[in-house]
XYZ file of C-alpha atoms in Angstrom:
423
model
C 130.528 107.968 58.862
C 128.585 111.050 59.386
C 125.449 111.269 57.234
C 123.831 114.734 56.165
C 120.252 115.141 57.606
C 119.033 115.795 54.025
C 119.620 114.990 50.157
C 121.615 116.501 47.429
C 118.320 116.829 45.687
C 116.590 119.005 48.368
C 119.785 121.024 49.011
C 119.575 121.947 45.375
C 115.750 122.787 45.753
C 116.792 125.254 48.469
C 119.816 126.546 46.779
C 117.400 127.357 43.775
C 115.534 129.738 46.061
C 118.306 130.870 48.692
C 121.685 130.961 47.269
C 124.559 129.463 49.000
C 126.147 129.493 51.503
C 123.551 129.304 53.879
C 123.041 127.503 57.378
C 120.357 124.743 57.428
C 118.673 123.252 60.532
C 116.848 119.931 60.884
C 113.707 120.556 62.723
C 112.830 116.906 63.379
C 116.387 116.081 64.790
C 115.862 119.074 67.323
C 112.603 118.026 68.341
C 113.833 114.246 68.965
C 116.914 115.642 70.866
C 114.832 118.022 73.026
C 112.335 115.223 73.938
C 115.364 112.924 74.874
C 116.783 115.762 77.047
C 113.417 116.048 78.730
C 112.934 112.319 79.368
C 116.305 112.044 80.604
C 115.946 114.134 83.627
C 111.946 113.476 84.066
C 113.083 111.931 87.488
C 113.874 115.445 88.900
C 110.348 117.348 89.139
C 112.111 120.752 88.763
C 114.390 120.010 85.995
C 114.867 122.696 83.294
C 117.091 122.896 80.276
C 118.049 126.449 79.799
C 119.214 126.888 76.260
C 122.518 128.790 75.917
C 121.196 131.551 73.485
C 124.900 132.280 72.625
C 124.908 129.057 70.753
C 122.206 129.776 68.424
C 120.117 132.891 68.863
C 117.495 132.438 66.372
C 113.915 132.939 67.695
C 112.347 130.218 65.180
C 114.701 127.615 66.638
C 114.556 128.534 70.200
C 110.688 128.473 69.840
C 110.737 124.970 68.980
C 112.663 124.222 72.131
C 110.238 126.358 74.366
C 107.687 123.862 73.355
C 109.687 121.298 75.327
C 109.674 123.251 78.504
C 113.171 124.878 77.894
C 114.160 128.259 79.102
C 117.046 130.389 77.957
C 120.609 131.044 79.296
C 121.392 134.766 78.689
C 124.908 136.509 78.969
C 123.965 139.822 77.644
C 121.414 142.585 77.132
C 120.488 141.604 73.679
C 120.207 137.854 74.540
C 118.004 139.085 77.434
C 115.828 141.257 75.195
C 115.437 138.267 72.649
C 114.432 135.992 75.298
C 111.806 138.507 76.785
C 110.469 139.273 73.226
C 109.850 135.555 72.618
C 107.616 135.315 75.762
C 110.276 133.916 78.205
C 109.786 135.683 81.550
C 110.888 135.303 85.245
C 112.341 131.978 86.245
C 112.357 130.772 82.736
C 115.276 133.099 81.999
C 118.790 132.498 83.638
C 121.161 135.475 83.302
C 124.798 134.253 83.543
C 127.312 136.974 82.734
C 130.572 138.142 83.782
C 132.198 141.707 83.757
C 128.420 142.802 83.521
C 127.492 146.370 82.893
C 125.163 148.075 85.226
C 122.416 148.288 82.707
C 122.346 144.599 82.104
C 121.754 143.729 85.658
C 119.095 146.445 85.676
C 117.242 144.928 82.776
C 117.423 141.374 83.999
C 116.019 142.400 87.389
C 113.229 144.199 85.557
C 112.116 141.143 83.495
C 112.408 138.994 86.605
C 115.291 136.906 85.270
C 117.285 134.583 87.752
C 120.492 136.510 88.170
C 123.580 134.262 88.479
C 126.471 136.105 90.047
C 130.014 135.487 88.530
C 131.974 137.197 91.190
C 131.954 137.729 94.817
C 132.276 141.734 94.347
C 129.193 141.610 92.202
C 127.131 141.205 95.260
C 127.533 144.856 96.135
C 127.734 146.069 92.790
C 124.251 144.390 91.951
C 122.878 145.718 95.367
C 124.102 149.360 94.343
C 123.085 149.017 90.894
C 119.537 147.833 91.255
C 118.927 148.935 94.945
C 118.222 145.495 96.453
C 119.114 141.796 96.387
C 116.637 139.540 94.492
C 114.767 137.068 96.611
C 116.015 134.437 94.180
C 119.718 134.579 93.467
C 122.489 132.199 92.134
C 126.261 132.083 92.410
C 128.796 130.481 90.062
C 131.323 128.388 91.557
C 134.903 127.792 90.475
C 136.473 125.166 92.544
C 139.904 125.744 90.903
C 142.738 123.459 89.979
C 142.451 121.022 87.134
C 139.252 118.792 86.360
C 140.122 115.201 85.992
C 138.030 112.155 85.149
C 139.027 108.544 84.303
C 140.206 109.664 80.710
C 142.614 112.185 82.099
C 142.491 116.066 82.724
C 139.379 117.585 80.959
C 140.034 121.205 81.665
C 141.726 123.607 83.890
C 139.107 125.649 86.054
C 141.933 127.265 87.876
C 142.927 129.419 84.788
C 139.380 130.408 84.016
C 138.132 133.926 84.680
C 134.636 132.737 85.954
C 133.452 132.151 89.473
C 133.415 132.360 93.176
C 136.120 130.426 95.179
C 134.875 127.974 97.447
C 135.593 130.473 100.615
C 133.987 133.273 98.497
C 130.860 131.195 98.037
C 130.166 130.362 101.472
C 130.694 133.805 102.760
C 128.824 135.090 99.819
C 125.689 133.141 100.452
C 125.863 134.309 104.089
C 125.933 137.978 102.964
C 123.305 137.534 100.368
C 120.978 135.967 103.032
C 121.646 139.008 105.450
C 120.751 141.213 102.363
C 117.304 139.726 101.840
C 117.681 136.543 99.438
C 115.606 133.878 100.452
C 115.934 131.208 97.719
C 119.396 130.096 96.344
C 121.023 128.408 93.454
C 124.537 127.411 92.477
C 126.136 126.965 89.292
C 129.492 125.604 87.764
C 130.882 124.929 84.479
C 134.134 122.813 84.580
C 134.930 121.595 81.022
C 133.853 122.225 77.443
C 132.604 120.004 74.976
C 133.010 116.629 76.722
C 132.361 113.643 74.813
C 131.981 111.289 77.609
C 128.799 110.206 79.696
C 130.903 110.546 82.798
C 131.065 114.661 82.877
C 127.834 115.542 84.343
C 127.673 112.841 86.884
C 131.182 113.743 88.172
C 130.305 117.606 88.221
C 127.069 116.705 89.880
C 129.076 114.935 92.632
C 131.078 118.053 93.166
C 128.158 120.331 93.282
C 125.999 118.041 95.374
C 128.597 117.748 98.109
C 129.331 121.498 98.077
C 125.403 122.295 98.429
C 125.247 119.754 101.536
C 127.871 121.668 103.209
C 126.691 125.047 102.080
C 123.301 124.263 103.780
C 124.873 123.055 106.981
C 127.279 126.087 107.267
C 124.724 128.917 105.901
C 121.307 127.542 106.608
C 120.531 128.954 103.063
C 117.336 127.585 101.398
C 119.022 126.062 98.247
C 116.465 125.602 95.551
C 118.416 124.649 92.563
C 121.823 122.983 90.967
C 122.808 124.274 87.553
C 125.066 121.883 85.789
C 125.726 124.307 82.938
C 126.860 123.145 79.797
C 129.790 121.434 78.613
C 128.244 118.027 77.313
C 129.643 117.900 74.005
C 129.002 116.296 70.420
C 131.023 114.076 68.190
C 132.573 116.266 65.605
C 134.659 113.585 64.411
C 133.139 110.478 62.787
C 135.156 107.982 64.936
C 133.746 109.476 68.174
C 130.946 107.766 69.992
C 128.113 110.404 70.859
C 127.038 110.975 74.473
C 123.969 109.154 75.622
C 121.717 111.559 77.253
C 119.915 108.972 78.887
C 122.837 107.232 80.554
C 123.833 110.862 81.442
C 120.491 111.495 83.240
C 120.515 108.443 85.008
C 124.249 108.890 86.208
C 123.264 112.440 87.684
C 119.893 110.661 89.350
C 122.229 108.090 91.027
C 124.530 110.635 92.446
C 121.399 112.779 93.471
C 120.193 109.930 95.384
C 123.330 109.004 97.075
C 124.220 112.700 98.303
C 121.535 114.983 98.261
C 118.322 112.793 99.312
C 120.064 111.595 102.623
C 120.527 115.331 103.433
C 117.258 116.062 103.106
C 117.566 117.886 99.782
C 115.657 115.474 97.537
C 113.368 118.479 96.362
C 116.386 120.576 94.689
C 115.805 121.186 91.140
C 118.457 120.232 88.655
C 119.017 122.767 85.678
C 121.168 122.593 82.668
C 122.414 124.928 79.859
C 123.213 122.894 76.896
C 123.641 125.069 73.735
C 126.017 122.621 71.614
C 124.357 119.470 72.617
C 120.916 120.804 72.031
C 121.504 122.240 68.566
C 124.915 121.564 67.167
C 124.529 118.228 65.335
C 121.112 119.510 63.937
C 122.537 122.527 61.827
C 125.042 122.437 58.843
C 126.777 124.969 56.722
C 125.833 124.300 52.906
C 128.376 125.652 50.382
C 129.362 125.308 46.886
C 132.886 124.633 45.383
C 133.645 127.517 42.918
C 137.478 127.526 42.592
C 140.279 124.889 42.313
C 144.060 125.647 42.805
C 146.831 123.517 42.153
C 150.151 124.848 43.638
C 152.151 123.460 46.649
C 148.798 121.833 47.701
C 145.422 121.069 46.199
C 142.877 123.817 47.148
C 139.110 123.817 46.757
C 137.475 127.337 47.434
C 134.150 127.578 48.318
C 131.671 130.433 48.595
C 131.497 130.140 52.484
C 134.165 131.496 54.637
C 135.177 131.991 58.220
C 132.589 134.728 58.340
C 130.123 131.885 58.295
C 131.786 129.578 60.515
C 134.922 130.719 62.575
C 135.617 127.471 64.642
C 138.311 125.935 62.154
C 140.087 129.141 61.879
C 140.327 130.207 65.408
C 140.392 126.945 67.289
C 141.556 124.438 64.474
C 138.375 122.814 65.132
C 137.376 119.691 63.102
C 134.052 119.775 61.183
C 133.296 116.826 58.916
C 132.505 117.493 55.234
C 130.414 115.513 52.933
C 130.530 116.161 49.063
C 126.909 115.570 48.332
C 126.028 112.991 45.683
C 129.394 111.557 46.201
C 128.759 109.904 49.660
C 129.796 106.553 48.625
C 132.802 107.583 46.256
C 136.242 106.840 47.410
C 138.174 109.445 49.389
C 140.951 109.435 47.075
C 141.808 113.093 46.920
C 143.553 115.345 49.481
C 142.359 119.027 49.696
C 142.642 122.109 51.883
C 138.930 123.430 51.682
C 139.130 127.297 51.701
C 137.285 130.464 51.957
C 138.000 133.788 50.469
C 139.247 135.966 53.472
C 142.432 137.627 53.179
C 143.500 135.152 56.140
C 145.591 131.879 55.662
C 143.554 130.557 58.613
C 140.528 130.872 56.519
C 140.249 126.916 55.974
C 137.400 124.701 56.756
C 139.758 121.488 56.351
C 143.442 120.989 55.887
C 144.714 117.758 54.032
C 141.275 116.236 54.135
C 140.854 113.264 52.234
C 137.617 113.701 50.075
C 136.233 112.431 46.864
C 137.115 114.238 43.886
C 135.403 117.556 44.053
C 134.179 119.312 40.738
C 133.200 123.006 40.387
C 129.663 123.411 41.354
C 129.437 120.678 43.828
C 127.666 121.325 46.889
C 129.457 120.460 50.181
C 128.001 120.028 53.548
C 129.986 121.095 56.783
C 128.399 119.262 59.560
C 127.788 120.162 63.172
C 127.478 123.979 62.978
C 124.115 124.142 64.686
C 125.923 125.842 67.675
C 128.401 128.361 67.539
C 128.276 128.478 63.713
C 126.255 131.354 62.468
C 126.362 132.946 65.905
C 130.123 133.565 66.029
C 130.236 135.127 62.363
C 131.888 138.424 61.881
C 132.302 140.878 59.011
C 135.923 140.753 58.318
C 136.922 142.118 54.806
C 133.370 143.252 54.541
C 131.941 139.755 54.302
C 128.339 139.371 54.845
C 126.750 136.732 56.908
C 124.530 134.071 55.204
C 120.799 132.966 55.642
C 119.681 130.522 57.889
C 117.214 128.075 56.707
C 114.728 125.559 58.723
C 114.087 122.320 56.984
C 110.698 121.470 58.342
C 109.390 117.981 59.435
C 107.328 117.644 56.398
C 110.438 118.301 54.012
C 109.324 121.972 53.276
C 111.899 124.464 54.292
C 111.615 128.268 55.308
C 114.048 131.038 55.578
C 114.388 131.898 59.184
C 116.998 134.760 58.859
C 117.886 136.393 55.502
C 121.426 137.020 54.483
C 123.259 140.253 55.175
C 123.394 142.998 52.510
C 125.777 145.794 51.612
C 123.076 148.040 53.179
C 123.235 145.906 56.618
C 127.010 146.460 56.541
C 127.047 150.106 56.006
C 123.852 151.029 58.244
C 125.794 152.189 61.511
C 127.574 155.002 59.562
C 124.942 157.557 60.365
C 127.311 160.540 59.491
C 128.680 159.026 56.535
C 125.821 157.649 54.467
C 127.738 155.440 52.072
C 124.643 153.431 50.785
C 122.950 156.838 49.917
C 126.384 157.813 47.806
C 126.312 154.475 45.863
C 123.021 155.648 44.382
C 121.504 152.171 45.000
C 117.925 151.173 46.120
């Protein structure tokens, strides 16, 4: 059974100052996990976790990870700008984008970010755009086909839009070397949200073998191997969490079996874990405001898919706790819904929960990654605040809720807010 990282009393205290809905983050949990990741890969001298900014683009939270030596993984201009404004520079920033606008390559090069090319044609595009090939460069590898492990097919890289084929990768390294690149990296992402300790070691084996072959056939100086993301979290209460210590040890074993004998025992290992780093340490706090008894039993809450899209667009499961009723029998079946004019705006369907009364606080678990960041303004809905629960039990608002003025702010030629005569 999933347990909230805080109490009903603390949530009521926060809600008295910051109205629901809001996203709440657990500083203590974030710190414990960041240290565990650092420890799990301490055997590799060059290890760095590049937090995937897209997962939770909040500088207050990313600053915590920075204390543990993390860098940032960026996929857009604004993510690069956020990273640079926070003091990340040079090799602390990984720029892994696709279908990349020219101005984003220019900015990434200007701040010294490591550019991870997504496509063979981007070699010429990058050179024409910034006027040179950086001395440190990375390429994203897509081996194609399906990705399988002992428990079956995990994903289908061959259908993904990302990365070089193997043939393009080898040719690309040769061309980049000729054009002035001196230090190389390789990157791959083959499966999403894997809840198994096998994924990283299996992916590492594929990349390590590829790197040995690349070294032999191109002579390139390969400095890092980026395992990217894909290490998942247990959204469902019956799932067993990944053990990052076991994962780190599994990667170490494959490293010593493949890279060390090939004279590549100094290659750095990088990761880009957004979901694993932050997902379990955030929740969406919302309040029951309506009940409906028709063909089904519905509970309407003051949050909606604008605050958490994953259930609406993926049918994703997020566990729900009715605060104060953690030990009550789950003897009612509800659809828990938001107020969007979309029938998919449901946080849970046919979910067994304790009886919910109007005003009850509900915690929707595991929203610390791809929660707030995927929000949107359909129906004119305004995104909620973000709050950090500090280690000492205090709390701080780390992003205010949007206002109508924010929503109307880009109508420069039609000043709606002015016409409403509001302050």
